Coordinates of C-alpha atoms and ligand atoms in Angstrom, one line a residue:
M1 CA 14.4 5.2 -14.6
S2 CA 12.3 6.2 -17.5
C3 CA 9.4 4.0 -18.6
D4 CA 6.6 6.3 -19.7
D5 CA 2.9 5.8 -20.2
V6 CA 2.5 2.5 -18.5
T7 CA -0.9 1.7 -16.9
I8 CA -1.0 -1.2 -14.5
L9 CA -4.1 -3.1 -13.3
A10 CA -3.0 -4.6 -9.9
I11 CA -4.6 -7.4 -7.9
E12 CA -4.0 -8.4 -4.3
S13 CA -5.6 -11.3 -2.5
S14 CA -2.8 -12.8 -0.3
C15 CA -4.6 -12.7 3.0
D16 CA -7.9 -11.2 4.1
E17 CA -8.3 -8.2 1.8
T18 CA -9.5 -8.5 -1.8
A19 CA -8.1 -5.5 -3.6
A20 CA -7.6 -4.0 -7.1
A21 CA -6.0 -0.8 -8.2
V22 CA -5.0 1.2 -11.3
V23 CA -1.6 2.7 -11.2
V24 CA 0.0 5.0 -13.9
N25 CA 3.8 5.2 -14.3
G26 CA 4.4 3.6 -10.9
R27 CA 3.6 6.6 -8.7
E28 CA 0.2 7.8 -9.7
V29 CA -2.7 5.8 -8.1
R30 CA -5.8 6.4 -10.2
S31 CA -8.0 4.0 -8.1
S32 CA -7.5 1.7 -5.1
V33 CA -10.4 -0.5 -4.0
I34 CA -10.1 -2.7 -0.9
S35 CA -12.8 -5.1 0.2
S36 CA -11.9 -6.1 3.7
Q37 CA -12.9 -9.4 5.3
I38 CA -12.0 -8.3 8.8
S39 CA -15.5 -8.4 10.2
L40 CA -16.0 -11.9 8.9
H41 CA -12.8 -13.3 10.5
T42 CA -13.3 -11.4 13.8
L43 CA -16.0 -14.0 14.6
Y44 CA -13.3 -16.6 14.7
G45 CA -10.5 -14.6 16.4
G46 CA -8.3 -14.7 13.3
V47 CA -8.1 -15.3 9.6
V48 CA -9.7 -18.6 8.5
P49 CA -8.0 -19.6 5.2
E50 CA -10.9 -21.5 3.7
I51 CA -13.3 -18.6 4.3
A52 CA -10.8 -16.1 3.0
S53 CA -10.5 -17.9 -0.3
R54 CA -14.2 -18.2 -0.8
K55 CA -14.7 -14.5 0.0
H56 CA -12.0 -13.6 -2.5
I57 CA -13.8 -15.5 -5.2
E58 CA -17.1 -13.7 -4.4
K59 CA -15.4 -10.2 -4.5
I60 CA -12.6 -10.3 -7.0
N61 CA -14.6 -9.3 -10.2
Q62 CA -16.4 -6.7 -8.3
V63 CA -13.3 -4.9 -7.0
I64 CA -11.6 -5.0 -10.4
E65 CA -14.7 -3.5 -12.1
Q66 CA -14.9 -0.8 -9.5
A67 CA -11.1 0.0 -9.8
L68 CA -11.4 0.4 -13.6
D69 CA -14.6 2.5 -13.2
E70 CA -13.1 4.8 -10.6
A71 CA -10.0 5.2 -12.9
D72 CA -12.4 5.9 -15.8
M73 CA -10.7 3.1 -17.8
T74 CA -11.5 -0.2 -19.4
L75 CA -9.2 -3.3 -19.9
D76 CA -8.3 -1.8 -23.3
D77 CA -6.3 1.0 -21.4
I78 CA -4.2 -1.5 -19.4
D79 CA -0.6 -2.2 -20.4
A80 CA 0.1 -4.9 -17.8
I81 CA -1.5 -6.8 -15.0
G82 CA 0.4 -7.0 -11.7
V83 CA -0.7 -9.7 -9.2
T84 CA 0.6 -10.8 -5.8
C85 CA 1.9 -14.4 -6.3
G86 CA 3.4 -14.9 -2.8
P87 CA 4.0 -15.1 0.0
G88 CA 0.6 -15.6 1.6
L89 CA -2.2 -18.1 2.1
V90 CA -2.1 -20.4 -0.9
G91 CA -5.9 -20.6 -1.6
A92 CA -6.2 -16.9 -1.2
L93 CA -3.3 -16.1 -3.5
L94 CA -4.6 -18.6 -6.2
V95 CA -7.8 -16.6 -6.6
G96 CA -5.9 -13.4 -7.6
V97 CA -3.3 -15.3 -9.7
A98 CA -6.0 -17.3 -11.6
E99 CA -8.0 -14.1 -12.2
A100 CA -4.9 -12.2 -13.5
K101 CA -4.0 -15.1 -15.8
A102 CA -7.6 -15.2 -17.2
I103 CA -7.6 -11.5 -18.0
S104 CA -4.0 -11.7 -19.4
Y105 CA -5.0 -14.6 -21.7
A106 CA -8.4 -13.2 -22.8
K107 CA -7.1 -9.7 -23.5
K108 CA -3.4 -10.5 -24.4
I109 CA -2.1 -8.2 -21.7
P110 CA 1.4 -8.9 -20.2
L111 CA 1.4 -10.5 -16.8
V112 CA 3.8 -9.6 -13.9
G113 CA 3.8 -11.7 -10.7
V114 CA 4.7 -9.5 -7.7
H115 CA 6.3 -10.4 -4.3
H116 CA 4.0 -9.1 -1.6
I117 CA 6.8 -7.7 0.6
K118 CA 8.2 -5.8 -2.3
G119 CA 4.7 -4.3 -2.7
H120 CA 4.7 -3.2 0.9
I121 CA 8.1 -1.5 0.5
C122 CA 6.9 0.2 -2.8
A123 CA 3.9 1.6 -1.0
N124 CA 6.4 4.3 0.2
Y125 CA 6.7 5.6 -3.4
I126 CA 3.0 6.5 -3.7
E127 CA 2.9 9.6 -1.5
N128 CA 6.7 10.3 -1.2
K129 CA 7.4 11.4 -4.8
E130 CA 10.9 12.4 -3.8
L131 CA 11.9 9.0 -2.4
T132 CA 14.3 7.1 -4.5
P133 CA 16.6 4.1 -3.7
P134 CA 18.9 3.4 -2.0
F135 CA 17.3 3.3 1.4
L136 CA 16.7 1.0 4.4
C137 CA 13.2 -0.3 5.0
L138 CA 11.6 -2.1 8.0
V139 CA 8.7 -4.2 6.8
V140 CA 6.4 -5.1 9.8
S141 CA 3.2 -6.9 9.0
G142 CA 1.0 -9.8 10.2
G143 CA 3.1 -12.3 8.3
H144 CA 6.5 -10.6 8.0
T145 CA 9.2 -8.7 9.9
H146 CA 12.1 -7.9 7.6
L147 CA 14.8 -5.3 7.6
V148 CA 15.7 -4.7 4.0
R149 CA 18.4 -2.7 2.1
V150 CA 16.7 -1.4 -1.1
S151 CA 19.5 -0.9 -3.5
D152 CA 17.5 0.1 -6.6
Y153 CA 13.9 -0.2 -7.8
T154 CA 14.2 -4.0 -8.2
G155 CA 17.1 -4.9 -5.9
Y156 CA 16.4 -6.0 -2.4
E157 CA 18.8 -7.4 0.2
V158 CA 17.3 -8.9 3.4
L159 CA 19.5 -7.9 6.4
G160 CA 17.4 -9.6 9.0
R161 CA 14.0 -11.3 9.4
T162 CA 12.0 -12.8 12.3
R163 CA 13.0 -16.3 13.5
D164 CA 9.5 -17.0 14.8
D165 CA 6.4 -14.7 15.1
A166 CA 6.1 -11.6 12.9
A167 CA 5.5 -8.3 14.8
G168 CA 1.9 -8.1 13.7
E169 CA 1.3 -11.7 14.7
A170 CA 2.6 -10.9 18.2
F171 CA 0.1 -8.0 18.4
D172 CA -2.7 -10.3 17.3
K173 CA -1.9 -13.1 19.7
V174 CA -1.4 -10.8 22.7
A175 CA -4.6 -8.9 21.9
R176 CA -6.5 -12.3 21.9
A177 CA -4.9 -13.2 25.3
I178 CA -5.9 -10.0 27.0
G179 CA -9.4 -10.2 25.6
L180 CA -9.3 -7.5 22.8
G181 CA -9.9 -9.8 19.9
Y182 CA -9.0 -9.5 16.2
P183 CA -7.3 -7.6 14.6
G184 CA -5.0 -7.1 17.5
G185 CA -2.7 -4.2 16.2
P186 CA -5.2 -1.4 16.1
K187 CA -7.0 -2.6 19.2
I188 CA -3.8 -2.7 21.3
E189 CA -2.8 0.7 20.0
R190 CA -6.1 2.2 21.1
V191 CA -6.0 0.6 24.6
A192 CA -2.3 1.3 25.0
A193 CA -2.9 5.0 24.8
E194 CA -4.5 4.9 28.2
G195 CA -1.8 2.6 29.8
N196 CA 1.6 3.0 31.3
P197 CA 4.3 1.6 29.0
H198 CA 6.7 1.1 32.0
A199 CA 4.2 -0.9 34.1
V200 CA 5.6 -4.3 33.2
E201 CA 9.2 -4.9 32.0
F202 CA 8.7 -7.4 29.2
P203 CA 11.8 -8.9 27.5
R204 CA 13.4 -7.4 24.4
A205 CA 15.1 -10.2 22.4
K206 CA 18.5 -9.6 20.9
L207 CA 20.0 -12.4 18.9
S208 CA 23.8 -12.3 19.3
D209 CA 24.7 -14.4 16.2
S210 CA 22.6 -12.2 13.9
P211 CA 22.1 -8.6 15.0
Y212 CA 19.3 -7.8 12.5
D213 CA 17.1 -10.9 13.0
F214 CA 14.1 -10.6 15.3
S215 CA 12.3 -12.9 17.7
F216 CA 8.9 -12.1 19.2
S217 CA 7.7 -15.5 20.5
G218 CA 9.5 -15.0 23.8
L219 CA 7.8 -11.7 24.4
K220 CA 4.4 -13.2 23.6
S221 CA 5.1 -16.1 26.1
A222 CA 6.2 -13.5 28.7
V223 CA 2.9 -11.7 28.4
L224 CA 1.0 -15.1 28.7
N225 CA 3.1 -16.0 31.8
Y226 CA 2.5 -12.6 33.4
L227 CA -1.3 -13.1 32.9
N228 CA -1.2 -16.6 34.4
S229 CA 0.8 -15.4 37.4
C230 CA -1.6 -12.5 38.0
Q231 CA -4.5 -14.9 37.9
M232 CA -2.8 -17.4 40.3
K233 CA -1.9 -14.6 42.8
G234 CA -5.3 -12.9 42.4
I235 CA -3.7 -9.7 41.2
P236 CA -6.1 -7.7 39.0
V237 CA -4.9 -7.3 35.4
V238 CA -4.8 -3.8 34.0
Q239 CA -5.4 -4.3 30.3
A240 CA -4.2 -0.9 29.2
D241 CA -0.9 -1.3 31.1
I242 CA -0.2 -4.7 29.5
A243 CA -1.1 -3.4 26.1
A244 CA 1.2 -0.3 26.5
S245 CA 4.1 -2.3 28.0
F246 CA 3.9 -5.0 25.3
Q247 CA 3.7 -2.3 22.5
K248 CA 6.7 -0.5 24.0
A249 CA 8.7 -3.8 24.1
V250 CA 8.0 -4.4 20.4
I251 CA 8.8 -0.8 19.4
D252 CA 12.0 -0.8 21.4
V253 CA 13.3 -3.8 19.5
L254 CA 12.3 -2.4 16.1
I255 CA 13.9 1.0 16.9
G256 CA 17.1 -0.7 18.2
H257 CA 17.6 -2.8 15.1
A258 CA 16.8 0.2 12.9
K259 CA 19.3 2.5 14.6
Q260 CA 22.0 -0.2 14.4
A261 CA 21.4 -0.5 10.7
M262 CA 21.5 3.3 10.2
D263 CA 24.9 3.4 11.9
E264 CA 26.3 0.4 10.0
F265 CA 25.1 1.2 6.5
G266 CA 25.2 5.0 6.6
M267 CA 22.1 5.4 4.4
E268 CA 20.4 8.8 4.0
R269 CA 16.9 7.4 4.0
F270 CA 14.9 5.1 6.1
A271 CA 11.3 3.8 5.5
I272 CA 8.8 1.7 7.2
A273 CA 6.0 -0.5 5.7
G274 CA 3.4 -3.1 6.4
G275 CA 0.3 -3.2 8.7
V276 CA 2.2 -2.5 11.9
A277 CA 3.7 0.7 10.3
A278 CA 0.2 2.2 10.7
N279 CA 0.9 2.3 14.5
A280 CA 1.2 6.0 15.4
T281 CA 3.6 5.4 18.4
L282 CA 6.0 3.4 16.2
R283 CA 5.9 6.1 13.6
E284 CA 6.6 8.9 16.2
E285 CA 9.5 6.9 17.8
M286 CA 11.0 6.0 14.4
R287 CA 10.8 9.6 13.3
A288 CA 12.7 10.7 16.4
A289 CA 15.3 7.9 15.9
C290 CA 15.8 9.1 12.3
L291 CA 16.1 12.7 13.4
E292 CA 18.7 11.7 16.0
K293 CA 20.7 9.9 13.3
G294 CA 20.3 12.7 10.6
V295 CA 18.4 10.3 8.3
A296 CA 15.2 11.2 6.3
F297 CA 12.2 9.2 7.4
Y298 CA 9.4 7.9 5.1
H299 CA 6.2 6.0 5.7
P300 CA 3.0 5.4 3.8
S301 CA -0.4 6.6 5.0
P302 CA -2.2 3.9 7.1
V303 CA -4.4 2.9 4.2
F304 CA -1.3 2.0 2.2
C305 CA 0.5 0.3 5.2
T306 CA -2.1 -2.5 5.4
D307 CA -2.8 -4.8 2.4
N308 CA -3.9 -3.0 -0.8
A309 CA -3.4 -3.4 -4.5
A310 CA -2.0 0.1 -5.2
M311 CA 1.4 -1.0 -3.7
I312 CA 1.3 -4.1 -5.9
G313 CA 0.8 -1.9 -8.9
V314 CA 3.8 0.2 -8.0
A315 CA 6.1 -2.8 -7.6
A316 CA 4.7 -4.3 -10.8
Y317 CA 5.5 -1.1 -12.7
Y318 CA 9.2 -1.3 -11.7
D319 CA 9.4 -5.0 -12.4
Y320 CA 7.6 -4.5 -15.8
C321 CA 10.0 -1.7 -16.8
S322 CA 13.0 -3.9 -16.0
G323 CA 11.6 -6.4 -18.4
K324 CA 10.0 -8.9 -16.1
R325 CA 7.1 -10.9 -17.6
D326 CA 5.4 -14.0 -16.4
G327 CA 3.6 -16.7 -18.5
L328 CA 0.4 -18.5 -17.9
D329 CA 2.3 -21.0 -15.8
L330 CA 2.6 -18.3 -13.1
N331 CA 1.7 -20.1 -9.8
A332 CA 1.0 -19.0 -6.2
V333 CA 4.0 -19.6 -3.9
P334 CA 2.9 -19.3 -0.3
G335 CA 6.5 -19.3 1.1
L336 CA 8.1 -17.1 -1.6
R337 CA 11.4 -15.7 -0.4
L338 CA 12.5 -12.1 -1.0
Ligands
KG4_1 O1 0.3 -5.7 6.0 P1 -0.9 -6.4 6.6 O2 -2.2 -5.8 6.3 O3 -1.0 -7.9 6.2 C1 0.1 -8.7 6.1 O4 0.8 -8.7 5.1 O5 0.4 -9.5 7.1 O6 -0.7 -6.4 8.2 C2 -1.7 -6.8 9.1 C3 -1.1 -6.7 10.5 C4 -2.0 -7.4 11.6 O7 -1.2 -8.3 12.3 C5 -2.4 -6.2 12.4 O8 -2.7 -6.5 13.7 C6 -1.2 -5.2 12.2 O9 -0.8 -5.4 10.9 N1 -1.6 -3.8 12.4 C7 -1.2 -3.1 13.4 C8 -1.9 -1.8 13.3 N2 -2.7 -1.9 12.3 C9 -2.6 -3.1 11.7 N3 -0.3 -3.3 14.4 C10 0.0 -2.3 15.3 N4 -0.6 -1.1 15.3 C11 -1.6 -0.8 14.3 N5 -2.2 0.3 14.3
ZN2 ZN1 0.7 -7.5 3.7

């Protein structure tokens, strides 16, 4: 695709990071500023939507100014504004969308609403310059678990999605149950490194009617039941073993689905994306699975796995080049489907 000299200002505020970035021609990140609210939400053991929205309002102008400064640009250099319009927390999304619309109106800059999951997938284009569609992508984050066939830069087909908890959500809930706190993913990963992944055989859900769908709520319940039974029997709980065994169960399911899709669709490339894709054990096991199947493996750096605006700028570029434009009636859609 050729669409030259397009500079995008991107804004992301769907959950607990307020972020802005400047991206040139879809692949070149000139700046990426992320203001994380994690320490604030840690106090409550998870994201508090009302607090997230208020914090986004406080930070949004600051991150945009910083992103423009670091890129050595002003709004006059910007060709389009890309903003996450869903899915996510409605109050949080509205802050970014309202900000993007205000800039678009005041400076007469075209506006492009971006799907958050497309952004996560597009994060793979930032550092993997040779990556082009078609490819398969596993998106694993706090709110989503999707196996997607990426047919071209704007074409996405969902092969499977979670029926209940997302993979990252399961990490967060299990972390809370074993006393690790929020955010669960990185904490479980750290503790799991000291544990035995075969200590407890937790279930791996397989849905017979839909081979690419996921379910993690049974696994989460199995961990809670195991903790209860240990407590009742007076058996000491080894936190590291539970963390390692839980992490292994999640990864086994993700790898199983990925391998089946590689066999069925015969694609040459496989990518992972989303916060859970920052997990080093998942990355190593997915790399080995791809090697076994003769498929090239791609992943973003951890900073582009978790929420950021650079990935939104990449997705906005491809949407913009395909002619997508949104008006000032653009709204936040918390349950936006892919
Ligand atoms: O993509 P993201 O920043 O936000 C959403 O779009 O949901 O993902 C956040 C999720 C959280 O559930 C967090 O626990 C998980 O990603 N996560 C991890 C790791 N780092 C973040 N899960 C497992 N291992 C990690 N290293
Ligand atoms: Zn995300």
